[in-house]
Amino acid sequence: MRTNLEQAATLLKGGKVVAIPTETVYGLAAVASNADAVENLFLLKKRPRDNPLIIHLHDAADLANYVESISPVVQKLAEHFWPGPLTIVLPVKEGVVLSSVSAGLRTQAFRVPHHPLTRSLIAQTGPLVAPSANLSGNPSTVTPDQVEKDFGADFPVLDGGRCKKGLESTILVWDEDHFGLGRLGAIAAEEFLPILGYVPALSKPQEKPFCPGQLYRHYAPKAKLHFTRDLSKANVILGLKGRTYPENARMYYLGVEDNPEGVAYSLYTLLRSLDDDGVQEAWIDADLPHTGLWITIVERLKKASS
Ligand code: TXA
Ligand code: MG
């Protein structure tokens, strides 16, 4: 059910959960300081309690309410990437975040989303928590229709059109004296080099910098997916335009090699369309580039097929 900005603000302030648009994917929002609303959100999404939430702020200055001080490096990241698809995980002051939001960690994830409707909304409601608006495990949603598919036609969705990026925010986690990469995302790791002076490295799920979400199954359609270069037995293929594939295979095109932004934009819609079409098994052409945004795309495809 589509709501407008005023209705969405009223629902959220009344403790309800509303799906909201961002530049990355749709989010399932609740007021960050409302314990009952946050509780409801975990139940709705069937989200494990040990997986903390991102607080979405109106602007970077609002960080001052949560952290002892905004360090110069955080200031620089914020100036460069916010509003935008970057999430920063920082140590926070005691008692400023609900323990359900931080999953009991002493750190908290923050981002300033880049979507005019959602920024206006946050200006009215205050900070919102917003995990991706999909049932846990499913691919994230990038259109209101996809949100309604997971949560039902009566679920309130603030319609902000289709998400521009199509992949979740990149997560940087502060680890004593440097940032590590908690999650690959819409910003390629190399893009941090000019700002940080290094390319943040991705850790394994259990290592530091720790990102609990990496422990869970993600982005997966119901179809059984194979990520492989051997397409000899494939009858349904996710591949690149302009390549030659077995003649009788049914094709789902990811896009073209030199436009990873375009591939990202349609990735989750493509994965969701496999289920819509009743596909049981499909093969992903694993011969994909290993640079820039392709690194995120390949990681999502591997997770979808694991
Ligand atoms: O693009 C996005 O970030 C979207 C839109 C809606 O903003 N949101 C999103 O939220 O992807 P979610 O909840 O699906 O993913 C949040 C990720 C999880 O992997 C979680 O484990 C991690 O952020 N995270 C949250 N708090 C953390 C913390 N204190 N330390 C490490 N990782 C944290
Ligand atoms: Mg998610």
mmCIF file of C-alpha atoms and ligand atoms in Angstrom:
data_model
loop_
_atom_site.group_PDB
_atom_site.id
_atom_site.type_symbol
_atom_site.label_atom_id
_atom_site.label_comp_id
_atom_site.label_asym_id
_atom_site.label_seq_id
_atom_site.Cartn_x
_atom_site.Cartn_y
_atom_site.Cartn_z
ATOM 1 C CA MET A 1 0.000 0.000 0.000
ATOM 2 C CA ARG A 2 1.558 3.257 -1.114
ATOM 3 C CA THR A 3 1.751 6.066 1.420
ATOM 4 C CA ASN A 4 2.787 9.661 0.951
ATOM 5 C CA LEU A 5 5.364 11.543 3.002
ATOM 6 C CA GLU A 6 2.883 12.885 5.572
ATOM 7 C CA GLN A 7 1.267 9.467 6.130
ATOM 8 C CA ALA A 8 4.659 7.770 6.398
ATOM 9 C CA ALA A 9 5.825 10.315 9.000
ATOM 10 C CA THR A 10 2.621 9.886 11.026
ATOM 11 C CA LEU A 11 2.866 6.091 10.948
ATOM 12 C CA LEU A 12 6.535 6.106 11.992
ATOM 13 C CA LYS A 13 5.956 8.606 14.817
ATOM 14 C CA GLY A 14 3.106 6.348 15.968
ATOM 15 C CA GLY A 15 5.551 3.449 16.330
ATOM 16 C CA LYS A 16 4.780 1.683 13.054
ATOM 17 C CA VAL A 17 7.185 0.180 10.526
ATOM 18 C CA VAL A 18 7.177 1.686 7.009
ATOM 19 C CA ALA A 19 9.217 0.774 3.906
ATOM 20 C CA ILE A 20 11.232 3.720 2.630
ATOM 21 C CA PRO A 21 13.224 4.420 -0.529
ATOM 22 C CA THR A 22 16.971 5.042 -0.486
ATOM 23 C CA GLU A 23 19.505 5.338 -3.287
ATOM 24 C CA THR A 24 20.753 1.787 -2.548
ATOM 25 C CA VAL A 25 17.757 -0.471 -1.789
ATOM 26 C CA TYR A 26 14.403 -0.076 -0.008
ATOM 27 C CA GLY A 27 14.638 -0.016 3.786
ATOM 28 C CA LEU A 28 12.245 -1.221 6.476
ATOM 29 C CA ALA A 29 12.161 1.799 8.747
ATOM 30 C CA ALA A 30 11.303 2.381 12.392
ATOM 31 C CA VAL A 31 12.095 5.302 14.696
ATOM 32 C CA ALA A 32 15.513 4.420 16.135
ATOM 33 C CA SER A 33 14.617 5.451 19.692
ATOM 34 C CA ASN A 34 11.291 3.544 19.845
ATOM 35 C CA ALA A 35 11.958 0.129 21.442
ATOM 36 C CA ASP A 36 8.536 -1.327 20.549
ATOM 37 C CA ALA A 37 8.830 -0.262 16.925
ATOM 38 C CA VAL A 38 12.325 -1.768 16.683
ATOM 39 C CA GLU A 39 11.019 -4.979 18.273
ATOM 40 C CA ASN A 40 8.269 -5.102 15.669
ATOM 41 C CA LEU A 41 10.762 -4.593 12.889
ATOM 42 C CA PHE A 42 12.860 -7.603 13.959
ATOM 43 C CA LEU A 43 9.713 -9.754 14.031
ATOM 44 C CA LEU A 44 8.440 -8.554 10.646
ATOM 45 C CA LYS A 45 11.742 -9.151 8.897
ATOM 46 C CA LYS A 46 12.383 -12.422 10.784
ATOM 47 C CA ARG A 47 15.813 -10.988 11.516
ATOM 48 C CA PRO A 48 18.198 -12.677 13.956
ATOM 49 C CA ARG A 49 18.631 -10.573 17.126
ATOM 50 C CA ASP A 50 22.417 -10.603 16.912
ATOM 51 C CA ASN A 51 22.366 -8.728 13.597
ATOM 52 C CA PRO A 52 22.452 -4.984 14.410
ATOM 53 C CA LEU A 53 20.750 -2.192 12.466
ATOM 54 C CA ILE A 54 22.000 0.910 10.645
ATOM 55 C CA ILE A 55 20.804 4.269 11.989
ATOM 56 C CA HIS A 56 19.872 6.607 9.131
ATOM 57 C CA LEU A 57 20.602 10.248 9.968
ATOM 58 C CA HIS A 58 19.452 13.459 8.324
ATOM 59 C CA ASP A 59 22.991 14.753 8.140
ATOM 60 C CA ALA A 60 26.485 14.136 9.415
ATOM 61 C CA ALA A 61 26.210 16.714 12.202
ATOM 62 C CA ASP A 62 23.650 14.434 13.914
ATOM 63 C CA LEU A 63 26.521 12.005 14.624
ATOM 64 C CA ALA A 64 27.507 14.348 17.461
ATOM 65 C CA ASN A 65 24.549 13.006 19.489
ATOM 66 C CA TYR A 66 26.071 9.526 19.499
ATOM 67 C CA VAL A 67 29.878 9.712 19.496
ATOM 68 C CA GLU A 68 32.342 11.335 21.934
ATOM 69 C CA SER A 69 33.832 13.346 19.104
ATOM 70 C CA ILE A 70 33.736 13.322 15.311
ATOM 71 C CA SER A 71 37.305 12.501 14.272
ATOM 72 C CA PRO A 72 38.920 14.277 11.272
ATOM 73 C CA VAL A 73 38.866 11.081 9.197
ATOM 74 C CA VAL A 74 35.148 10.548 9.834
ATOM 75 C CA GLN A 75 34.573 14.209 8.981
ATOM 76 C CA LYS A 76 36.414 13.714 5.681
ATOM 77 C CA LEU A 77 34.482 10.546 4.811
ATOM 78 C CA ALA A 78 31.209 12.268 5.621
ATOM 79 C CA GLU A 79 32.054 15.327 3.522
ATOM 80 C CA HIS A 80 33.008 13.152 0.601
ATOM 81 C CA PHE A 81 30.389 10.383 0.665
ATOM 82 C CA TRP A 82 27.323 11.655 2.559
ATOM 83 C CA PRO A 83 24.567 11.772 1.657
ATOM 84 C CA GLY A 84 25.332 8.535 -0.135
ATOM 85 C CA PRO A 85 25.827 4.764 -0.005
ATOM 86 C CA LEU A 86 28.413 4.640 2.798
ATOM 87 C CA THR A 87 27.782 3.198 6.267
ATOM 88 C CA ILE A 88 30.300 3.964 9.011
ATOM 89 C CA VAL A 89 30.529 1.823 12.171
ATOM 90 C CA LEU A 90 31.892 3.738 15.179
ATOM 91 C CA PRO A 91 32.216 3.346 18.947
ATOM 92 C CA VAL A 92 29.349 5.209 20.635
ATOM 93 C CA LYS A 93 28.661 6.843 24.003
ATOM 94 C CA GLU A 94 26.906 4.654 26.543
ATOM 95 C CA GLY A 95 23.129 4.686 26.613
ATOM 96 C CA VAL A 96 22.532 6.658 23.392
ATOM 97 C CA VAL A 97 21.429 3.669 21.299
ATOM 98 C CA LEU A 98 18.875 0.954 22.157
ATOM 99 C CA SER A 99 20.675 -2.345 22.759
ATOM 100 C CA SER A 100 18.260 -4.013 20.325
ATOM 101 C CA VAL A 101 19.511 -1.631 17.613
ATOM 102 C CA SER A 102 23.221 -2.242 18.256
ATOM 103 C CA ALA A 103 22.631 -5.930 19.115
ATOM 104 C CA GLY A 104 24.486 -5.228 22.349
ATOM 105 C CA LEU A 105 27.713 -4.154 20.589
ATOM 106 C CA ARG A 106 29.518 -1.021 21.798
ATOM 107 C CA THR A 107 29.632 0.234 18.232
ATOM 108 C CA GLN A 108 26.897 1.549 15.982
ATOM 109 C CA ALA A 109 26.430 1.747 12.204
ATOM 110 C CA PHE A 110 25.374 5.102 10.704
ATOM 111 C CA ARG A 111 24.579 6.422 7.283
ATOM 112 C CA VAL A 112 23.049 9.497 5.653
ATOM 113 C CA PRO A 113 20.945 8.201 2.743
ATOM 114 C CA HIS A 114 20.714 10.079 -0.549
ATOM 115 C CA HIS A 115 17.036 10.193 -1.424
ATOM 116 C CA PRO A 116 15.047 13.444 -1.246
ATOM 117 C CA LEU A 117 11.848 11.824 0.096
ATOM 118 C CA THR A 118 13.618 9.899 2.827
ATOM 119 C CA ARG A 119 15.683 12.892 3.869
ATOM 120 C CA SER A 120 12.485 14.947 4.225
ATOM 121 C CA LEU A 121 10.994 12.066 6.184
ATOM 122 C CA ILE A 122 13.936 11.864 8.614
ATOM 123 C CA ALA A 123 13.726 15.635 9.098
ATOM 124 C CA GLN A 124 10.229 14.994 10.514
ATOM 125 C CA THR A 125 10.740 11.721 12.403
ATOM 126 C CA GLY A 126 14.324 11.930 13.632
ATOM 127 C CA PRO A 127 16.845 9.115 13.065
ATOM 128 C CA LEU A 128 15.447 5.891 11.592
ATOM 129 C CA VAL A 129 16.766 2.358 11.674
ATOM 130 C CA ALA A 130 16.331 0.681 8.292
ATOM 131 C CA PRO A 131 17.525 -2.783 7.367
ATOM 132 C CA SER A 132 16.964 -3.741 3.748
ATOM 133 C CA ALA A 133 13.240 -4.278 3.094
ATOM 134 C CA ASN A 134 13.312 -7.980 2.293
ATOM 135 C CA LEU A 135 12.554 -11.066 4.313
ATOM 136 C CA SER A 136 15.860 -12.269 5.812
ATOM 137 C CA GLY A 137 17.729 -14.297 3.203
ATOM 138 C CA ASN A 138 15.903 -12.971 0.117
ATOM 139 C CA PRO A 139 17.516 -10.545 -2.329
ATOM 140 C CA SER A 140 17.019 -6.921 -1.238
ATOM 141 C CA THR A 141 14.204 -4.922 -2.824
ATOM 142 C CA VAL A 142 14.620 -1.984 -5.198
ATOM 143 C CA THR A 143 10.971 -1.221 -6.102
ATOM 144 C CA PRO A 144 7.732 -0.812 -4.096
ATOM 145 C CA ASP A 145 6.284 -3.861 -5.921
ATOM 146 C CA GLN A 146 9.122 -6.051 -4.665
ATOM 147 C CA VAL A 147 8.583 -4.792 -1.090
ATOM 148 C CA GLU A 148 4.881 -5.701 -1.348
ATOM 149 C CA LYS A 149 5.811 -9.136 -2.644
ATOM 150 C CA ASP A 150 7.773 -9.856 0.577
ATOM 151 C CA PHE A 151 5.531 -8.072 3.105
ATOM 152 C CA GLY A 152 2.067 -8.102 1.516
ATOM 153 C CA ALA A 153 -0.044 -5.636 -0.452
ATOM 154 C CA ASP A 154 -1.253 -3.864 2.710
ATOM 155 C CA PHE A 155 2.228 -3.060 3.950
ATOM 156 C CA PRO A 156 2.891 0.717 3.904
ATOM 157 C CA VAL A 157 5.524 1.745 1.351
ATOM 158 C CA LEU A 158 6.700 5.284 0.738
ATOM 159 C CA ASP A 159 7.008 5.219 -3.059
ATOM 160 C CA GLY A 160 10.269 6.809 -4.143
ATOM 161 C CA GLY A 161 10.551 4.998 -7.465
ATOM 162 C CA ARG A 162 13.246 2.511 -8.315
ATOM 163 C CA CYS A 163 16.504 2.670 -6.331
ATOM 164 C CA LYS A 164 19.329 4.237 -8.348
ATOM 165 C CA LYS A 165 22.247 2.093 -7.146
ATOM 166 C CA GLY A 166 20.631 -1.313 -6.653
ATOM 167 C CA LEU A 167 23.237 -2.559 -4.151
ATOM 168 C CA GLU A 168 23.457 -1.934 -0.393
ATOM 169 C CA SER A 169 25.784 0.648 1.127
ATOM 170 C CA THR A 170 29.464 -0.152 1.609
ATOM 171 C CA ILE A 171 30.244 -0.600 5.325
ATOM 172 C CA LEU A 172 33.449 0.740 6.901
ATOM 173 C CA VAL A 173 34.150 -0.442 10.445
ATOM 174 C CA TRP A 174 36.540 1.506 12.671
ATOM 175 C CA ASP A 175 39.099 -0.861 14.195
ATOM 176 C CA GLU A 176 41.362 0.927 16.720
ATOM 177 C CA ASP A 177 43.441 2.901 14.217
ATOM 178 C CA HIS A 178 42.070 2.217 10.734
ATOM 179 C CA PHE A 179 38.935 1.335 8.801
ATOM 180 C CA GLY A 180 38.263 -2.193 7.600
ATOM 181 C CA LEU A 181 35.621 -3.171 5.098
ATOM 182 C CA GLY A 182 32.662 -4.789 6.865
ATOM 183 C CA ARG A 183 30.612 -5.262 3.712
ATOM 184 C CA LEU A 184 31.281 -4.698 0.025
ATOM 185 C CA GLY A 185 28.696 -2.365 -1.433
ATOM 186 C CA ALA A 186 27.754 0.355 -3.871
ATOM 187 C CA ILE A 187 31.053 2.210 -3.338
ATOM 188 C CA ALA A 188 34.067 0.258 -4.629
ATOM 189 C CA ALA A 189 36.870 -0.199 -2.058
ATOM 190 C CA GLU A 190 39.382 1.684 -4.266
ATOM 191 C CA GLU A 191 37.255 4.822 -4.059
ATOM 192 C CA PHE A 192 38.402 5.242 -0.447
ATOM 193 C CA LEU A 193 42.081 5.485 -1.376
ATOM 194 C CA PRO A 194 42.136 9.266 -1.954
ATOM 195 C CA ILE A 195 40.251 9.924 1.286
ATOM 196 C CA LEU A 196 41.787 7.350 3.651
ATOM 197 C CA GLY A 197 45.211 6.966 2.035
ATOM 198 C CA TYR A 198 44.658 3.191 1.817
ATOM 199 C CA VAL A 199 42.192 0.710 0.375
ATOM 200 C CA PRO A 200 40.251 -0.839 3.281
ATOM 201 C CA ALA A 201 40.506 -4.619 3.390
ATOM 202 C CA LEU A 202 37.598 -7.025 3.691
ATOM 203 C CA SER A 203 37.756 -9.400 6.650
ATOM 204 C CA LYS A 204 36.387 -12.928 6.968
ATOM 205 C CA PRO A 205 33.017 -13.098 8.797
ATOM 206 C CA GLN A 206 34.421 -14.018 12.239
ATOM 207 C CA GLU A 207 37.474 -11.746 12.053
ATOM 208 C CA LYS A 208 37.855 -8.069 12.787
ATOM 209 C CA PRO A 209 36.427 -5.785 11.593
ATOM 210 C CA PHE A 210 33.426 -7.807 12.575
ATOM 211 C CA CYS A 211 30.183 -7.424 10.600
ATOM 212 C CA PRO A 212 27.537 -9.802 11.974
ATOM 213 C CA GLY A 213 25.430 -9.675 8.805
ATOM 214 C CA GLN A 214 28.204 -11.464 6.900
ATOM 215 C CA LEU A 215 27.455 -14.632 8.870
ATOM 216 C CA TYR A 216 24.001 -15.051 7.382
ATOM 217 C CA ARG A 217 22.659 -16.436 4.124
ATOM 218 C CA HIS A 218 21.800 -13.570 1.790
ATOM 219 C CA TYR A 219 20.572 -12.362 -1.564
ATOM 220 C CA ALA A 220 19.313 -15.798 -2.573
ATOM 221 C CA PRO A 221 16.352 -16.612 -4.805
ATOM 222 C CA LYS A 222 14.662 -19.999 -4.401
ATOM 223 C CA ALA A 223 16.267 -21.320 -7.576
ATOM 224 C CA LYS A 224 19.407 -23.396 -7.119
ATOM 225 C CA LEU A 225 22.251 -21.332 -8.587
ATOM 226 C CA HIS A 226 25.663 -22.522 -9.794
ATOM 227 C CA PHE A 227 28.506 -19.988 -10.044
ATOM 228 C CA THR A 228 30.756 -21.672 -12.571
ATOM 229 C CA ARG A 229 32.723 -21.339 -15.798
ATOM 230 C CA ASP A 230 31.431 -24.700 -16.965
ATOM 231 C CA LEU A 231 28.187 -23.912 -18.751
ATOM 232 C CA SER A 232 28.103 -27.079 -20.851
ATOM 233 C CA LYS A 233 25.058 -28.497 -19.022
ATOM 234 C CA ALA A 234 23.375 -25.164 -18.427
ATOM 235 C CA ASN A 235 19.863 -24.649 -19.743
ATOM 236 C CA VAL A 236 19.224 -21.394 -17.856
ATOM 237 C CA ILE A 237 22.134 -18.915 -17.829
ATOM 238 C CA LEU A 238 22.832 -15.594 -16.121
ATOM 239 C CA GLY A 239 25.450 -14.122 -18.401
ATOM 240 C CA LEU A 240 26.827 -11.057 -20.130
ATOM 241 C CA LYS A 241 25.461 -9.510 -23.304
ATOM 242 C CA GLY A 242 27.737 -9.916 -26.286
ATOM 243 C CA ARG A 243 29.055 -13.350 -25.287
ATOM 244 C CA THR A 244 28.331 -16.676 -26.903
ATOM 245 C CA TYR A 245 26.485 -19.247 -24.781
ATOM 246 C CA PRO A 246 25.023 -22.702 -25.471
ATOM 247 C CA GLU A 247 22.390 -22.129 -28.135
ATOM 248 C CA ASN A 248 19.343 -23.680 -26.485
ATOM 249 C CA ALA A 249 19.877 -22.042 -23.060
ATOM 250 C CA ARG A 250 17.280 -19.616 -21.734
ATOM 251 C CA MET A 251 19.151 -16.350 -21.067
ATOM 252 C CA TYR A 252 18.928 -13.874 -18.189
ATOM 253 C CA TYR A 253 21.300 -11.018 -19.017
ATOM 254 C CA LEU A 254 23.214 -9.325 -16.197
ATOM 255 C CA GLY A 255 24.206 -6.537 -18.591
ATOM 256 C CA VAL A 256 27.469 -5.610 -20.283
ATOM 257 C CA GLU A 257 31.013 -6.005 -19.004
ATOM 258 C CA ASP A 258 31.998 -2.327 -19.155
ATOM 259 C CA ASN A 259 28.931 -1.079 -17.260
ATOM 260 C CA PRO A 260 28.946 -2.596 -13.747
ATOM 261 C CA GLU A 261 26.686 0.247 -12.516
ATOM 262 C CA GLY A 262 24.039 -0.976 -14.955
ATOM 263 C CA VAL A 263 24.514 -4.569 -13.778
ATOM 264 C CA ALA A 264 24.167 -3.452 -10.133
ATOM 265 C CA TYR A 265 21.022 -1.491 -10.962
ATOM 266 C CA SER A 266 19.189 -4.557 -12.265
ATOM 267 C CA LEU A 267 20.880 -7.344 -10.243
ATOM 268 C CA TYR A 268 18.278 -7.983 -7.515
ATOM 269 C CA THR A 269 15.399 -7.532 -9.943
ATOM 270 C CA LEU A 270 16.987 -10.180 -12.156
ATOM 271 C CA LEU A 271 17.485 -12.579 -9.212
ATOM 272 C CA ARG A 272 13.899 -12.017 -8.089
ATOM 273 C CA SER A 273 12.607 -12.609 -11.636
ATOM 274 C CA LEU A 274 13.990 -16.168 -11.488
ATOM 275 C CA ASP A 275 11.485 -16.929 -8.733
ATOM 276 C CA ASP A 276 8.686 -15.082 -10.531
ATOM 277 C CA ASP A 277 9.352 -17.246 -13.594
ATOM 278 C CA GLY A 278 9.458 -20.444 -11.526
ATOM 279 C CA VAL A 279 13.071 -21.216 -12.465
ATOM 280 C CA GLN A 280 14.350 -24.166 -10.371
ATOM 281 C CA GLU A 281 18.007 -24.182 -11.361
ATOM 282 C CA ALA A 282 20.282 -21.741 -13.174
ATOM 283 C CA TRP A 283 23.976 -21.301 -14.017
ATOM 284 C CA ILE A 284 25.869 -18.026 -13.555
ATOM 285 C CA ASP A 285 28.735 -17.343 -15.963
ATOM 286 C CA ALA A 286 31.600 -16.984 -13.443
ATOM 287 C CA ASP A 287 33.962 -15.439 -15.996
ATOM 288 C CA LEU A 288 33.408 -11.900 -14.694
ATOM 289 C CA PRO A 289 35.766 -8.936 -14.122
ATOM 290 C CA HIS A 290 37.502 -8.533 -10.714
ATOM 291 C CA THR A 291 37.773 -4.769 -10.418
ATOM 292 C CA GLY A 292 35.763 -1.888 -8.976
ATOM 293 C CA LEU A 293 32.050 -2.476 -8.502
ATOM 294 C CA TRP A 294 32.341 -5.903 -10.129
ATOM 295 C CA ILE A 295 33.926 -7.136 -6.875
ATOM 296 C CA THR A 296 30.665 -6.390 -5.042
ATOM 297 C CA ILE A 297 28.539 -7.881 -7.820
ATOM 298 C CA VAL A 298 30.579 -11.116 -7.897
ATOM 299 C CA GLU A 299 30.372 -11.410 -4.104
ATOM 300 C CA ARG A 300 26.558 -11.054 -4.237
ATOM 301 C CA LEU A 301 26.310 -13.655 -7.012
ATOM 302 C CA LYS A 302 28.507 -16.078 -5.069
ATOM 303 C CA LYS A 303 26.399 -15.590 -1.935
ATOM 304 C CA ALA A 304 23.218 -16.087 -3.955
ATOM 305 C CA SER A 305 24.580 -19.419 -5.123
ATOM 306 C CA SER A 306 26.041 -20.706 -1.847
HETATM 307 O O1 TXA B 1 22.136 0.311 1.798
HETATM 308 C C1 TXA B 1 21.903 -0.050 2.955
HETATM 309 O O2 TXA B 1 22.765 -0.037 3.839
HETATM 310 C C2 TXA B 1 20.479 -0.489 3.281
HETATM 311 C C3 TXA B 1 19.556 0.727 3.137
HETATM 312 C C4 TXA B 1 18.136 0.411 3.471
HETATM 313 O O3 TXA B 1 20.046 1.790 3.919
HETATM 314 N N1 TXA B 1 20.408 -1.079 4.592
HETATM 315 C C5 TXA B 1 20.947 -2.287 4.863
HETATM 316 O O4 TXA B 1 20.734 -2.706 6.165
HETATM 317 O O5 TXA B 1 21.553 -2.954 4.052
HETATM 318 P P1 TXA B 1 20.896 -4.231 6.630
HETATM 319 O O6 TXA B 1 20.343 -4.242 8.006
HETATM 320 O O7 TXA B 1 20.276 -5.135 5.642
HETATM 321 O O8 TXA B 1 22.422 -4.436 6.713
HETATM 322 C C6 TXA B 1 23.143 -3.813 7.762
HETATM 323 C C7 TXA B 1 24.477 -4.442 7.903
HETATM 324 C C8 TXA B 1 24.396 -5.831 8.491
HETATM 325 O O9 TXA B 1 25.278 -6.672 7.754
HETATM 326 C C9 TXA B 1 24.893 -5.643 9.916
HETATM 327 O O10 TXA B 1 25.497 -6.789 10.432
HETATM 328 C C10 TXA B 1 25.872 -4.496 9.751
HETATM 329 O O11 TXA B 1 25.233 -3.649 8.839
HETATM 330 N N2 TXA B 1 26.096 -3.776 11.001
HETATM 331 C C11 TXA B 1 25.211 -3.051 11.696
HETATM 332 N N3 TXA B 1 25.743 -2.596 12.852
HETATM 333 C C12 TXA B 1 27.016 -3.037 12.888
HETATM 334 C C13 TXA B 1 28.077 -2.919 13.827
HETATM 335 N N4 TXA B 1 27.931 -2.242 14.968
HETATM 336 N N5 TXA B 1 29.240 -3.515 13.536
HETATM 337 C C14 TXA B 1 29.397 -4.189 12.376
HETATM 338 N N6 TXA B 1 28.419 -4.340 11.449
HETATM 339 C C15 TXA B 1 27.242 -3.781 11.702
HETATM 340 MG MG MG B 2 20.032 -6.837 4.197
#
